[in-house]
mmCIF file of C-alpha atoms in Angstrom:
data_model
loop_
_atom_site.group_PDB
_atom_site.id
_atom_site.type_symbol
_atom_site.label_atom_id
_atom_site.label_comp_id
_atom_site.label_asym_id
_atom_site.label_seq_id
_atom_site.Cartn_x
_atom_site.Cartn_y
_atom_site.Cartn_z
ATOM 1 C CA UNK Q 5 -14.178 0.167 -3.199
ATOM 2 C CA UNK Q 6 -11.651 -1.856 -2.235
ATOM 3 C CA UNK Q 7 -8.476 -1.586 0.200
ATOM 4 C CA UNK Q 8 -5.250 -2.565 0.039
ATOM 5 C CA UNK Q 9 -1.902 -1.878 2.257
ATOM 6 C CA UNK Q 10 1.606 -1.023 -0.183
ATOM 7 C CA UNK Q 11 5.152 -1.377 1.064
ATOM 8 C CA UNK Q 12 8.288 1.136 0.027
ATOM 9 C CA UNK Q 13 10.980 1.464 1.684
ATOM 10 C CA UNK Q 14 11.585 4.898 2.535
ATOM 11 C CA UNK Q 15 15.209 5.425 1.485
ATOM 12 C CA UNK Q 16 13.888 4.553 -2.021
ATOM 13 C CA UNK Q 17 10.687 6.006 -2.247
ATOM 14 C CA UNK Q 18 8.784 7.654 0.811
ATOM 15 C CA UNK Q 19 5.460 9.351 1.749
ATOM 16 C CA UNK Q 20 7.033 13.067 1.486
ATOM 17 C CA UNK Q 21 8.234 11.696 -2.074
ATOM 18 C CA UNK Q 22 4.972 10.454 -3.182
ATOM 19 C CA UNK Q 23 3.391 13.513 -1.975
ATOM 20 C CA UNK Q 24 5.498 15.765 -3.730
ATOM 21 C CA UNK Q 25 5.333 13.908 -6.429
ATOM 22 C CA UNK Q 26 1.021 13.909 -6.398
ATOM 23 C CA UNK Q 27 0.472 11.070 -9.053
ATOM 24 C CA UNK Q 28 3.275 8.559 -9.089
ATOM 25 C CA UNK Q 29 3.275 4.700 -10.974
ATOM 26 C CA UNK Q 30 3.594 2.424 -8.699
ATOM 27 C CA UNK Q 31 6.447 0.454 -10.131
ATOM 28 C CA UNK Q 32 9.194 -2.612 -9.419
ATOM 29 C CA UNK Q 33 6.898 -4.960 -7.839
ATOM 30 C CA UNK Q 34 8.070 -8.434 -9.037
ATOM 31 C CA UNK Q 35 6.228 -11.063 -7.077
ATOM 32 C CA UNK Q 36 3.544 -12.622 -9.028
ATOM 33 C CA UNK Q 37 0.752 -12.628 -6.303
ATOM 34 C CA UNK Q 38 1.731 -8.885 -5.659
ATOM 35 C CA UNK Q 39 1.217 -8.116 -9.141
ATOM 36 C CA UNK Q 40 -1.861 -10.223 -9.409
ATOM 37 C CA UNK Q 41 -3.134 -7.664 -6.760
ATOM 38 C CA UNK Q 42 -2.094 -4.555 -8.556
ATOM 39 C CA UNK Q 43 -4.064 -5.995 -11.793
ATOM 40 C CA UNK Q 44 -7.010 -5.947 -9.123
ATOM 41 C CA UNK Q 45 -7.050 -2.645 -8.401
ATOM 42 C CA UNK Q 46 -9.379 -0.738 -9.604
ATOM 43 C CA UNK Q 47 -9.604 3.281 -10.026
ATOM 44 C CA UNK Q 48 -10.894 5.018 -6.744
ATOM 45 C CA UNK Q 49 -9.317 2.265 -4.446
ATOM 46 C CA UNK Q 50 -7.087 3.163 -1.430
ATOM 47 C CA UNK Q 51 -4.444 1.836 0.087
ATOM 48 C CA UNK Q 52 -2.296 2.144 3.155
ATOM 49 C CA UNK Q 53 1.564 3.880 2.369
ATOM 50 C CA UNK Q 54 3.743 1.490 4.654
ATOM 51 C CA UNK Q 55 7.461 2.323 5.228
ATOM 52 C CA UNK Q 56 8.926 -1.073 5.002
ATOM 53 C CA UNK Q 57 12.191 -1.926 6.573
ATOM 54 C CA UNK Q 58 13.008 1.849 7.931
ATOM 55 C CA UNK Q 59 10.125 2.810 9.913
ATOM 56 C CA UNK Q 60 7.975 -0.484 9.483
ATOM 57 C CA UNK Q 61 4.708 1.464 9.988
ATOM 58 C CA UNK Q 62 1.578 3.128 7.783
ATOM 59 C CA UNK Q 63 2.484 6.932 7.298
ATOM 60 C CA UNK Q 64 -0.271 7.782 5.033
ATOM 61 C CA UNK Q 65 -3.225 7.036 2.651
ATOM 62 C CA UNK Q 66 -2.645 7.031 -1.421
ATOM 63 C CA UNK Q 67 -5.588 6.658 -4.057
ATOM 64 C CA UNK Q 68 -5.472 4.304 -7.539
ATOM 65 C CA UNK Q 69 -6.174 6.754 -10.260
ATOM 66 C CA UNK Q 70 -4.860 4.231 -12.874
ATOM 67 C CA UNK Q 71 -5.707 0.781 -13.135
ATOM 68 C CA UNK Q 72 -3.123 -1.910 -13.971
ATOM 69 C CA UNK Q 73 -1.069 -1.068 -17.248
ATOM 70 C CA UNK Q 74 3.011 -2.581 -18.152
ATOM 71 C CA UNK Q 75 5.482 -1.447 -15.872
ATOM 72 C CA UNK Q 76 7.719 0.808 -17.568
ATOM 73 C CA UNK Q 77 10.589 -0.130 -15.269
ATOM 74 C CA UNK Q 78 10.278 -3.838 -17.098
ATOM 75 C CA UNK Q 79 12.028 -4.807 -20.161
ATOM 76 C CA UNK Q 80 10.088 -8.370 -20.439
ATOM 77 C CA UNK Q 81 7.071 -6.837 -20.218
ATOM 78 C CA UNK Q 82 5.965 -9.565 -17.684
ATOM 79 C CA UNK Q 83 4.876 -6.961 -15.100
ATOM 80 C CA UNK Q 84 2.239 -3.738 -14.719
ATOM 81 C CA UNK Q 85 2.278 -1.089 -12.148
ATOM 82 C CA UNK Q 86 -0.962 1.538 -11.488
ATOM 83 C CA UNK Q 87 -0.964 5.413 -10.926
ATOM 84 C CA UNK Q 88 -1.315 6.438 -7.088
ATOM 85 C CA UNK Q 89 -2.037 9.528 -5.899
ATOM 86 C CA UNK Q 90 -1.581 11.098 -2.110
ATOM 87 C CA UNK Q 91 -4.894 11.034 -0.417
ATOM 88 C CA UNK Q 92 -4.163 11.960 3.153
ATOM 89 C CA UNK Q 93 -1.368 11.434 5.645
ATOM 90 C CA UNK Q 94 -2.220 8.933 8.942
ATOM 91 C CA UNK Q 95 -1.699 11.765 11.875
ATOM 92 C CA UNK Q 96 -0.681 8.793 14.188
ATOM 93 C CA UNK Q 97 1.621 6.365 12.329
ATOM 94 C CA UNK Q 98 0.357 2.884 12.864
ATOM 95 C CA UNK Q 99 3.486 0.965 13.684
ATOM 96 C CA UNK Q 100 3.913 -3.194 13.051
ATOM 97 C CA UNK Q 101 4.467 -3.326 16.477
ATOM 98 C CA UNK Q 102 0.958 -2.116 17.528
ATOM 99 C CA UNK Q 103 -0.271 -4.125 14.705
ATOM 100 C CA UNK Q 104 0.773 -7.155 16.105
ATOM 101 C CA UNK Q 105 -0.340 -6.536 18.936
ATOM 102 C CA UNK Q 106 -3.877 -6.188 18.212
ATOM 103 C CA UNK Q 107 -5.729 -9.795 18.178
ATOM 104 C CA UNK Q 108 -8.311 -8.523 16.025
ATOM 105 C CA UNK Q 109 -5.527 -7.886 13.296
ATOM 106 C CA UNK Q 110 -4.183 -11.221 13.468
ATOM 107 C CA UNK Q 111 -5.375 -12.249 10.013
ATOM 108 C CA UNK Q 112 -3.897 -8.801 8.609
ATOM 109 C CA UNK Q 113 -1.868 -10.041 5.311
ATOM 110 C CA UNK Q 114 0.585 -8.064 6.858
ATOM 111 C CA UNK Q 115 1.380 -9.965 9.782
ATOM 112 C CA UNK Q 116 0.522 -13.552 7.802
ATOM 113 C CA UNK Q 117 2.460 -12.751 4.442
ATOM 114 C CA UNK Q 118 5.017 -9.977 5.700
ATOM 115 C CA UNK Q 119 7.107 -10.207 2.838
ATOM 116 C CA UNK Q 120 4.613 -9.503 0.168
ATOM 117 C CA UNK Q 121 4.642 -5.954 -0.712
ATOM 118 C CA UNK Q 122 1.054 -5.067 -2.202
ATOM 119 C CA UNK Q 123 -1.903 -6.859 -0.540
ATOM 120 C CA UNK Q 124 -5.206 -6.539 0.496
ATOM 121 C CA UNK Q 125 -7.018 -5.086 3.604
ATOM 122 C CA UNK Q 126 -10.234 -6.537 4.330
ATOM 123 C CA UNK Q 127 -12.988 -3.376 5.377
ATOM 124 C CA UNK Q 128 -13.338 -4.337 9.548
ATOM 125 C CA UNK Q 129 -8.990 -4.795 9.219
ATOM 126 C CA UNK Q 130 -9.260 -0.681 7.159
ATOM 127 C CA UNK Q 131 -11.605 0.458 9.670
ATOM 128 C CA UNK Q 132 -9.236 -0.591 12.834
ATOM 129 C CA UNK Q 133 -6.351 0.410 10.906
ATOM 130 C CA UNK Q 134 -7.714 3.708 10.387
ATOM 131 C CA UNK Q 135 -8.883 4.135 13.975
ATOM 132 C CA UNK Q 136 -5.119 3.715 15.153
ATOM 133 C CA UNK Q 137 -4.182 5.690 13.156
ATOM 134 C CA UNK Q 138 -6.486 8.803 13.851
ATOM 135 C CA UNK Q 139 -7.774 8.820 10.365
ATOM 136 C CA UNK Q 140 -11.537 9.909 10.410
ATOM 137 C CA UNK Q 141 -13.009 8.391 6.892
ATOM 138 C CA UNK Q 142 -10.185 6.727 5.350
#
């Protein structure tokens, strides 16, 4: 299994929205190494829910139950989205200010490539991610 970290900002889309919502495509992403990541995922995956710009911080835990397929939000048909589902919530939202400040996180594509908004999370960078965030399994 792999891990990845996905941003929304919460004023468009939020954890209490993609709760509610259970399954939910993961759509609009329109940055071709972003994309290229989405294609990557593969069904069982996880990834960290970050609220980007409001918040900047991981609220909770979502789970790929569709792999890559075209974005129904794009008329050129350039792009593809995948199916997410809520897994858990973090108990202890892990803010980009604690991130930061934790050398071994330094590498996080989070705090190298800020602006990209789906990325990967290496297993030691999950497993101190999840620890902050009072997440037992993950």
């Amino acid at each position: 299994m792999a891990h990845w970290l996905v941003k929304s900002e919460p004023d468009a889309f939020s954890w209490d929205q993609q709760v509610a919502h259970g399954v939910e495509p993961w759509t609009g992403v329109r940055n071709a190494l972003a994309a290229n990541n989405l294609r990557a995922m593969r069904i069982g995956d996880r990834a960290f829910f970050y609220h980007s710009n409001i918040g900047k911080e991981i609220v909770g835990i979502v789970e790929v139950v569709r792999e890559a397929y075209p974005d129904p939000t794009d008329e050129t048909g350039r792009w593809v989205c995948v199916d997410m589902k809520a897994a858990e919530p973090v108990p202890k939202p892990v803010t980009l200010a604690a991130i930061k400040a934790a050398p071994e996180l330094a590498e996080l594509a989070l705090v190298r490539q800020s602006r990209l908004s789906v990325m990967p999370v290496s297993g030691p960078h999950w497993a101190i991610l999840c620890r902050m965030g009072g997440v037992e399994k993950g």
